[in-house]
Amino acid sequence: MAGRVTRSRRLPTRQQDQQSRARWTTPLTKILVDLMVEQLHKGNKQSNSFNKKAWKYICDEFYSKTGLKWDKEQLKNRYSVLRKQYTTVTSILELSDFNWDDATGSIIATEEVWAEYIRKHPDAETVKGSGCSIYKELCTIFSEPATNGRHESAAASEGDGTSRPCPEPMSTQQEESSSGSEDDEDDNDPEAILPSRPIATCNRKRGRKGIDDAIAGAILEMAAASKMRAAAMEQYNARYSMAECIKELDVMQGVDRPLYFAALNLFNKPKAREIFLSLKRDKRMTWLRGKCAVVPGSSMASGLKEIGGRI
């Protein structure tokens, strides 16, 4: 009986741990990407990210579909990872030695070509074996608005794409059928790109701009985080400053000269300042005497008194 009670008490803790720690799988990533594409088509993506309305919808729908109540920051962190993955795959497919396998969502090249590329770009190791089955959605999300339009028109002509081995395929966004899409694209665009290449890689300049935008976005995020840390540190230092400690020390009753100067020496430590100012005023004297070890008539008190006299 006691064992069952113990196990039942542990269950909420495990559930809370699962809620607080985002462990991404391929199906969960696919759900998130589909929601992002949906919001992009509704015009809720501006510049390098989605607006507040879009993130609220994505968070709510992600919880509705998965039962995982992950917050906006956890989903935005995954968004940043996906942007890096898009940049990696796009850079690879710009090279003539690599080809895109639309049927499997993998990138094809010889072992020698892969080895040489990974030696210079270690991040590419992750897509060598697994490929990127959601690359077309990533193109829709992260490429230029003009490119997004081409994705939409191409996706509309591709059908349901059931031949692609992706979990929970989206009806109009991810997959591309083998023959019908080629005919439709040829009718709409005489210079349609070959089906062995994703649409976003047909133009090197567009691909390069997408990489530059991703790098610029990452730099802006790092700068914002640095400013937040600096502001927090400045606020902390202002709250527990040396001047504030001296101000409080001056109004305390019963602080003799040796204890006063010993306290000043102690306040050189930021942690000591924080503790002193956080204590209630009636407890500060006891704490100071304990930390400074100043007892009237002791040798240390005499030494501090002598130092105080010189000052």
mmCIF file of C-alpha atoms in Angstrom:
data_model
loop_
_atom_site.group_PDB
_atom_site.id
_atom_site.type_symbol
_atom_site.label_atom_id
_atom_site.label_comp_id
_atom_site.label_asym_id
_atom_site.label_seq_id
_atom_site.Cartn_x
_atom_site.Cartn_y
_atom_site.Cartn_z
ATOM 1 C CA MET A 1 0.000 0.000 0.000
ATOM 2 C CA ALA A 2 2.783 2.395 0.952
ATOM 3 C CA GLY A 3 4.600 1.591 -2.296
ATOM 4 C CA ARG A 4 1.529 2.472 -4.380
ATOM 5 C CA VAL A 5 1.095 5.768 -2.522
ATOM 6 C CA THR A 6 4.756 6.647 -3.133
ATOM 7 C CA ARG A 7 4.485 5.910 -6.837
ATOM 8 C CA SER A 8 1.262 7.924 -7.148
ATOM 9 C CA ARG A 9 2.930 10.901 -5.511
ATOM 10 C CA ARG A 10 5.790 10.729 -7.994
ATOM 11 C CA LEU A 11 3.558 10.874 -11.066
ATOM 12 C CA PRO A 12 2.789 14.636 -10.894
ATOM 13 C CA THR A 13 6.501 15.318 -10.563
ATOM 14 C CA ARG A 14 7.244 13.321 -13.722
ATOM 15 C CA GLN A 15 4.450 15.058 -15.593
ATOM 16 C CA GLN A 16 5.713 18.460 -14.488
ATOM 17 C CA ASP A 17 9.224 17.519 -15.630
ATOM 18 C CA GLN A 18 7.902 16.530 -19.048
ATOM 19 C CA GLN A 19 6.014 19.827 -19.298
ATOM 20 C CA SER A 20 9.009 21.969 -18.295
ATOM 21 C CA ARG A 21 11.664 20.230 -20.435
ATOM 22 C CA ALA A 22 11.058 20.386 -24.178
ATOM 23 C CA ARG A 23 12.134 17.114 -25.774
ATOM 24 C CA TRP A 24 11.543 17.446 -29.502
ATOM 25 C CA THR A 25 10.679 14.528 -31.755
ATOM 26 C CA THR A 26 10.049 14.484 -35.512
ATOM 27 C CA PRO A 27 6.216 14.441 -35.145
ATOM 28 C CA LEU A 28 6.279 17.306 -32.599
ATOM 29 C CA THR A 29 8.536 19.355 -34.878
ATOM 30 C CA LYS A 30 6.195 18.673 -37.807
ATOM 31 C CA ILE A 31 3.199 19.943 -35.824
ATOM 32 C CA LEU A 32 5.049 23.131 -34.895
ATOM 33 C CA VAL A 33 6.215 23.731 -38.480
ATOM 34 C CA ASP A 34 2.693 23.246 -39.851
ATOM 35 C CA LEU A 35 1.340 25.807 -37.389
ATOM 36 C CA MET A 36 4.060 28.278 -38.406
ATOM 37 C CA VAL A 37 3.257 27.840 -42.110
ATOM 38 C CA GLU A 38 -0.422 28.388 -41.358
ATOM 39 C CA GLN A 39 0.322 31.647 -39.547
ATOM 40 C CA LEU A 40 2.676 32.797 -42.300
ATOM 41 C CA HIS A 41 -0.089 32.358 -44.883
ATOM 42 C CA LYS A 42 -2.371 34.448 -42.669
ATOM 43 C CA GLY A 43 0.152 37.287 -42.779
ATOM 44 C CA ASN A 44 1.243 37.027 -39.152
ATOM 45 C CA LYS A 45 5.007 36.843 -39.807
ATOM 46 C CA GLN A 46 6.966 40.069 -39.904
ATOM 47 C CA SER A 47 10.654 40.313 -40.756
ATOM 48 C CA ASN A 48 12.490 37.472 -38.992
ATOM 49 C CA SER A 49 9.789 36.303 -36.610
ATOM 50 C CA PHE A 50 6.062 35.966 -35.967
ATOM 51 C CA ASN A 51 4.008 38.614 -34.181
ATOM 52 C CA LYS A 52 2.463 38.201 -30.718
ATOM 53 C CA LYS A 53 -0.880 37.098 -32.124
ATOM 54 C CA ALA A 54 0.790 34.331 -34.127
ATOM 55 C CA TRP A 55 2.850 33.044 -31.183
ATOM 56 C CA LYS A 56 -0.230 32.940 -28.955
ATOM 57 C CA TYR A 57 -2.122 30.938 -31.574
ATOM 58 C CA ILE A 58 0.852 28.604 -32.136
ATOM 59 C CA CYS A 59 1.254 27.987 -28.373
ATOM 60 C CA ASP A 60 -2.463 27.320 -27.878
ATOM 61 C CA GLU A 61 -2.802 25.033 -30.902
ATOM 62 C CA PHE A 62 0.406 23.167 -30.074
ATOM 63 C CA TYR A 63 -0.992 22.437 -26.606
ATOM 64 C CA SER A 64 -4.340 21.402 -28.127
ATOM 65 C CA LYS A 65 -2.690 18.984 -30.566
ATOM 66 C CA THR A 66 0.001 17.512 -28.285
ATOM 67 C CA GLY A 67 -1.137 18.056 -24.689
ATOM 68 C CA LEU A 68 2.260 19.674 -23.955
ATOM 69 C CA LYS A 69 1.932 23.136 -22.444
ATOM 70 C CA TRP A 70 5.317 24.475 -23.503
ATOM 71 C CA ASP A 71 5.686 28.234 -23.285
ATOM 72 C CA LYS A 72 6.487 30.690 -26.072
ATOM 73 C CA GLU A 73 10.210 30.781 -25.284
ATOM 74 C CA GLN A 74 10.510 27.002 -25.698
ATOM 75 C CA LEU A 75 8.765 27.140 -29.081
ATOM 76 C CA LYS A 76 10.851 30.162 -30.146
ATOM 77 C CA ASN A 77 14.031 28.271 -29.239
ATOM 78 C CA ARG A 78 12.922 25.484 -31.586
ATOM 79 C CA TYR A 79 12.180 28.137 -34.235
ATOM 80 C CA SER A 80 15.816 29.302 -33.970
ATOM 81 C CA VAL A 81 17.079 25.710 -34.319
ATOM 82 C CA LEU A 82 14.918 25.207 -37.417
ATOM 83 C CA ARG A 83 16.228 28.431 -38.938
ATOM 84 C CA LYS A 84 19.782 27.154 -38.472
ATOM 85 C CA GLN A 85 18.806 23.822 -40.043
ATOM 86 C CA TYR A 86 17.279 25.654 -43.025
ATOM 87 C CA THR A 87 20.486 27.672 -43.459
ATOM 88 C CA THR A 88 22.609 24.510 -43.316
ATOM 89 C CA VAL A 89 20.549 22.610 -45.892
ATOM 90 C CA THR A 90 20.249 25.614 -48.218
ATOM 91 C CA SER A 91 24.016 26.133 -48.179
ATOM 92 C CA ILE A 92 24.592 22.475 -49.056
ATOM 93 C CA LEU A 93 22.081 22.436 -51.916
ATOM 94 C CA GLU A 94 23.658 25.491 -53.513
ATOM 95 C CA LEU A 95 26.650 23.299 -54.373
ATOM 96 C CA SER A 96 26.578 21.288 -57.590
ATOM 97 C CA ASP A 97 28.005 18.163 -55.913
ATOM 98 C CA PHE A 98 24.827 17.690 -53.858
ATOM 99 C CA ASN A 99 21.369 16.678 -55.104
ATOM 100 C CA TRP A 100 17.969 16.649 -53.436
ATOM 101 C CA ASP A 101 15.973 13.404 -53.287
ATOM 102 C CA ASP A 102 12.384 14.579 -53.216
ATOM 103 C CA ALA A 103 11.006 11.113 -52.510
ATOM 104 C CA THR A 104 12.898 10.682 -49.227
ATOM 105 C CA GLY A 105 13.769 14.255 -48.241
ATOM 106 C CA SER A 106 17.445 13.350 -48.182
ATOM 107 C CA ILE A 107 20.536 14.960 -49.674
ATOM 108 C CA ILE A 108 22.543 12.799 -52.057
ATOM 109 C CA ALA A 109 26.297 12.994 -52.611
ATOM 110 C CA THR A 110 29.297 10.700 -52.662
ATOM 111 C CA GLU A 111 31.019 9.786 -49.397
ATOM 112 C CA GLU A 112 34.112 11.719 -50.483
ATOM 113 C CA VAL A 113 32.057 14.874 -51.102
ATOM 114 C CA TRP A 114 30.293 14.527 -47.744
ATOM 115 C CA ALA A 115 33.537 13.932 -45.871
ATOM 116 C CA GLU A 116 35.179 17.017 -47.363
ATOM 117 C CA TYR A 117 32.151 19.225 -46.694
ATOM 118 C CA ILE A 118 31.650 18.031 -43.099
ATOM 119 C CA ARG A 119 35.332 18.597 -42.401
ATOM 120 C CA LYS A 120 34.766 22.297 -43.100
ATOM 121 C CA HIS A 121 31.177 22.456 -41.805
ATOM 122 C CA PRO A 122 30.688 20.037 -38.855
ATOM 123 C CA ASP A 123 27.034 21.087 -38.415
ATOM 124 C CA ALA A 124 26.197 19.336 -41.691
ATOM 125 C CA GLU A 125 26.760 15.933 -40.027
ATOM 126 C CA THR A 126 23.172 15.992 -38.691
ATOM 127 C CA VAL A 127 21.577 16.179 -42.153
ATOM 128 C CA LYS A 128 23.911 13.709 -43.870
ATOM 129 C CA GLY A 129 22.058 10.652 -42.663
ATOM 130 C CA SER A 130 18.621 11.960 -41.715
ATOM 131 C CA GLY A 131 18.135 14.594 -44.413
ATOM 132 C CA CYS A 132 15.440 17.217 -43.856
ATOM 133 C CA SER A 133 11.934 15.983 -44.616
ATOM 134 C CA ILE A 134 10.389 19.363 -43.691
ATOM 135 C CA TYR A 135 12.732 21.418 -45.871
ATOM 136 C CA LYS A 136 9.974 22.740 -48.129
ATOM 137 C CA GLU A 137 8.075 24.062 -45.098
ATOM 138 C CA LEU A 138 11.295 25.642 -43.829
ATOM 139 C CA CYS A 139 11.704 27.329 -47.221
ATOM 140 C CA THR A 140 8.185 28.701 -46.891
ATOM 141 C CA ILE A 141 8.905 30.009 -43.389
ATOM 142 C CA PHE A 142 12.417 31.396 -43.769
ATOM 143 C CA SER A 143 12.823 32.414 -47.434
ATOM 144 C CA GLU A 144 11.862 35.755 -48.960
ATOM 145 C CA PRO A 145 8.164 36.699 -49.353
ATOM 146 C CA ALA A 146 8.432 36.425 -53.148
ATOM 147 C CA THR A 147 9.808 32.919 -52.788
ATOM 148 C CA ASN A 148 6.993 32.022 -50.388
ATOM 149 C CA GLY A 149 4.499 32.819 -53.124
ATOM 150 C CA ARG A 150 6.192 30.369 -55.451
ATOM 151 C CA HIS A 151 6.060 27.718 -52.743
ATOM 152 C CA GLU A 152 2.364 28.279 -52.291
ATOM 153 C CA SER A 153 1.555 27.993 -55.985
ATOM 154 C CA ALA A 154 3.768 24.935 -56.377
ATOM 155 C CA ALA A 155 2.335 23.264 -53.302
ATOM 156 C CA ALA A 156 -1.200 23.831 -54.537
ATOM 157 C CA SER A 157 -0.432 21.838 -57.687
ATOM 158 C CA GLU A 158 1.364 19.002 -55.928
ATOM 159 C CA GLY A 159 -1.607 17.181 -54.381
ATOM 160 C CA ASP A 160 -1.520 15.405 -51.038
ATOM 161 C CA GLY A 161 2.006 13.969 -51.519
ATOM 162 C CA THR A 162 1.281 10.637 -49.865
ATOM 163 C CA SER A 163 4.427 9.149 -51.409
ATOM 164 C CA ARG A 164 6.646 11.015 -48.982
ATOM 165 C CA PRO A 165 7.471 8.972 -45.837
ATOM 166 C CA CYS A 166 6.896 11.858 -43.420
ATOM 167 C CA PRO A 167 4.745 11.542 -40.289
ATOM 168 C CA GLU A 168 1.349 13.293 -40.440
ATOM 169 C CA PRO A 169 1.860 14.955 -43.847
ATOM 170 C CA MET A 170 0.170 18.328 -44.406
ATOM 171 C CA SER A 171 -2.308 18.452 -47.282
ATOM 172 C CA THR A 172 -0.837 21.302 -49.321
ATOM 173 C CA GLN A 173 2.532 22.291 -47.947
ATOM 174 C CA GLN A 174 5.115 19.562 -47.541
ATOM 175 C CA GLU A 175 5.060 16.926 -50.269
ATOM 176 C CA GLU A 176 5.447 16.909 -54.013
ATOM 177 C CA SER A 177 4.107 14.201 -56.328
ATOM 178 C CA SER A 178 6.387 12.864 -59.026
ATOM 179 C CA SER A 179 4.625 13.503 -62.340
ATOM 180 C CA GLY A 180 1.636 15.825 -61.839
ATOM 181 C CA SER A 181 3.685 18.582 -60.246
ATOM 182 C CA GLU A 182 6.174 18.591 -63.103
ATOM 183 C CA ASP A 183 3.417 19.115 -65.669
ATOM 184 C CA ASP A 184 1.742 21.887 -63.674
ATOM 185 C CA GLU A 185 4.991 23.730 -63.064
ATOM 186 C CA ASP A 186 5.948 23.491 -66.726
ATOM 187 C CA ASP A 187 2.575 24.982 -67.710
ATOM 188 C CA ASN A 188 2.925 27.915 -65.315
ATOM 189 C CA ASP A 189 6.625 28.608 -65.819
ATOM 190 C CA PRO A 190 8.542 27.779 -69.009
ATOM 191 C CA GLU A 191 11.769 27.973 -67.061
ATOM 192 C CA ALA A 192 10.607 25.812 -64.164
ATOM 193 C CA ILE A 193 13.393 24.308 -62.141
ATOM 194 C CA LEU A 194 14.203 20.617 -62.243
ATOM 195 C CA PRO A 195 12.164 18.471 -59.805
ATOM 196 C CA SER A 196 15.359 17.073 -58.287
ATOM 197 C CA ARG A 197 16.045 20.503 -56.746
ATOM 198 C CA PRO A 198 13.908 22.300 -54.113
ATOM 199 C CA ILE A 199 12.401 25.562 -55.309
ATOM 200 C CA ALA A 200 14.281 27.753 -52.869
ATOM 201 C CA THR A 201 17.660 26.635 -54.219
ATOM 202 C CA CYS A 202 17.086 27.714 -57.824
ATOM 203 C CA ASN A 203 18.460 31.173 -57.208
ATOM 204 C CA ARG A 204 21.837 31.496 -55.504
ATOM 205 C CA LYS A 205 21.315 35.142 -54.634
ATOM 206 C CA ARG A 206 18.049 34.426 -52.861
ATOM 207 C CA GLY A 207 19.645 31.560 -50.949
ATOM 208 C CA ARG A 208 22.540 33.752 -49.894
ATOM 209 C CA LYS A 209 20.184 36.498 -48.722
ATOM 210 C CA GLY A 210 18.294 33.957 -46.630
ATOM 211 C CA ILE A 211 21.570 32.957 -44.956
ATOM 212 C CA ASP A 212 22.485 36.591 -44.330
ATOM 213 C CA ASP A 213 19.056 37.252 -42.800
ATOM 214 C CA ALA A 214 19.431 34.236 -40.518
ATOM 215 C CA ILE A 215 22.883 35.385 -39.364
ATOM 216 C CA ALA A 216 21.635 38.935 -38.797
ATOM 217 C CA GLY A 217 18.696 37.638 -36.767
ATOM 218 C CA ALA A 218 20.989 35.509 -34.593
ATOM 219 C CA ILE A 219 23.287 38.498 -33.957
ATOM 220 C CA LEU A 220 20.326 40.668 -32.936
ATOM 221 C CA GLU A 221 19.125 37.988 -30.513
ATOM 222 C CA MET A 222 22.588 37.732 -28.938
ATOM 223 C CA ALA A 223 22.797 41.526 -28.586
ATOM 224 C CA ALA A 224 19.376 41.674 -26.924
ATOM 225 C CA ALA A 225 20.354 38.931 -24.448
ATOM 226 C CA SER A 226 23.603 40.749 -23.619
ATOM 227 C CA LYS A 227 21.731 43.995 -22.936
ATOM 228 C CA MET A 228 19.298 42.191 -20.640
ATOM 229 C CA ARG A 229 22.159 40.665 -18.627
ATOM 230 C CA ALA A 230 23.886 44.044 -18.323
ATOM 231 C CA ALA A 231 20.665 45.725 -17.174
ATOM 232 C CA ALA A 232 20.059 43.014 -14.566
ATOM 233 C CA MET A 233 23.606 43.358 -13.223
ATOM 234 C CA GLU A 234 23.297 47.131 -13.056
ATOM 235 C CA GLN A 235 20.021 46.846 -11.152
ATOM 236 C CA TYR A 236 21.588 44.373 -8.720
ATOM 237 C CA ASN A 237 24.607 46.616 -8.055
ATOM 238 C CA ALA A 238 22.373 49.656 -7.511
ATOM 239 C CA ARG A 239 20.232 47.814 -4.987
ATOM 240 C CA TYR A 240 23.130 46.508 -2.898
ATOM 241 C CA SER A 241 25.655 49.315 -3.298
ATOM 242 C CA MET A 242 28.446 50.322 -0.929
ATOM 243 C CA ALA A 243 26.848 53.752 -0.535
ATOM 244 C CA GLU A 244 23.578 52.205 0.640
ATOM 245 C CA CYS A 245 25.425 50.053 3.189
ATOM 246 C CA ILE A 246 27.303 53.061 4.601
ATOM 247 C CA LYS A 247 24.048 55.004 4.802
ATOM 248 C CA GLU A 248 22.441 52.243 6.878
ATOM 249 C CA LEU A 249 25.586 51.788 8.979
ATOM 250 C CA ASP A 250 25.635 55.494 9.901
ATOM 251 C CA VAL A 251 22.161 55.373 11.429
ATOM 252 C CA MET A 252 22.757 52.210 13.475
ATOM 253 C CA GLN A 253 22.989 52.597 17.237
ATOM 254 C CA GLY A 254 25.914 51.117 19.205
ATOM 255 C CA VAL A 255 28.419 50.895 16.312
ATOM 256 C CA ASP A 256 31.815 51.842 17.755
ATOM 257 C CA ARG A 257 34.782 52.980 15.671
ATOM 258 C CA PRO A 258 36.534 49.544 15.342
ATOM 259 C CA LEU A 259 33.317 47.811 14.269
ATOM 260 C CA TYR A 260 32.533 50.615 11.827
ATOM 261 C CA PHE A 261 35.821 50.273 9.937
ATOM 262 C CA ALA A 262 35.700 46.471 10.053
ATOM 263 C CA ALA A 263 32.241 46.648 8.473
ATOM 264 C CA LEU A 264 33.553 48.893 5.700
ATOM 265 C CA ASN A 265 36.202 46.312 4.913
ATOM 266 C CA LEU A 266 33.540 43.573 4.927
ATOM 267 C CA PHE A 267 31.321 45.510 2.514
ATOM 268 C CA ASN A 268 33.924 45.124 -0.221
ATOM 269 C CA LYS A 269 32.252 41.754 -0.823
ATOM 270 C CA PRO A 270 29.028 42.048 -2.873
ATOM 271 C CA LYS A 271 27.452 39.066 -1.094
ATOM 272 C CA ALA A 272 28.084 40.652 2.311
ATOM 273 C CA ARG A 273 26.389 43.873 1.154
ATOM 274 C CA GLU A 274 23.385 41.911 -0.053
ATOM 275 C CA ILE A 275 23.018 40.017 3.246
ATOM 276 C CA PHE A 276 23.465 43.158 5.352
ATOM 277 C CA LEU A 277 20.808 45.137 3.490
ATOM 278 C CA SER A 278 18.426 42.173 3.352
ATOM 279 C CA LEU A 279 18.509 41.610 7.140
ATOM 280 C CA LYS A 280 16.032 43.305 9.431
ATOM 281 C CA ARG A 281 17.597 46.261 11.238
ATOM 282 C CA ASP A 282 17.356 44.657 14.672
ATOM 283 C CA LYS A 283 19.479 41.712 13.477
ATOM 284 C CA ARG A 284 22.196 43.644 11.659
ATOM 285 C CA MET A 285 24.312 44.401 14.729
ATOM 286 C CA THR A 286 24.495 40.725 15.748
ATOM 287 C CA TRP A 287 25.428 39.724 12.207
ATOM 288 C CA LEU A 288 28.092 42.432 11.930
ATOM 289 C CA ARG A 289 29.762 41.480 15.201
ATOM 290 C CA GLY A 290 29.768 37.832 14.176
ATOM 291 C CA LYS A 291 31.284 38.536 10.783
ATOM 292 C CA CYS A 292 33.783 41.133 11.922
ATOM 293 C CA ALA A 293 34.665 39.259 15.154
ATOM 294 C CA VAL A 294 35.033 42.574 16.980
ATOM 295 C CA VAL A 295 34.753 42.269 20.761
ATOM 296 C CA PRO A 296 35.390 45.387 22.893
ATOM 297 C CA GLY A 297 38.856 45.159 24.505
ATOM 298 C CA SER A 298 40.116 42.443 22.112
ATOM 299 C CA SER A 299 43.411 42.726 20.278
ATOM 300 C CA MET A 300 41.620 42.972 16.953
ATOM 301 C CA ALA A 301 39.457 45.813 18.261
ATOM 302 C CA SER A 302 42.597 47.616 19.430
ATOM 303 C CA GLY A 303 44.227 47.167 16.043
ATOM 304 C CA LEU A 304 41.176 48.432 14.209
ATOM 305 C CA LYS A 305 40.908 51.355 16.604
ATOM 306 C CA GLU A 306 44.517 52.264 15.832
ATOM 307 C CA ILE A 307 43.819 52.033 12.081
ATOM 308 C CA GLY A 308 40.742 54.193 12.538
ATOM 309 C CA GLY A 309 42.809 56.776 14.416
ATOM 310 C CA ARG A 310 45.296 56.991 11.552
ATOM 311 C CA ILE A 311 42.492 57.477 9.073
#
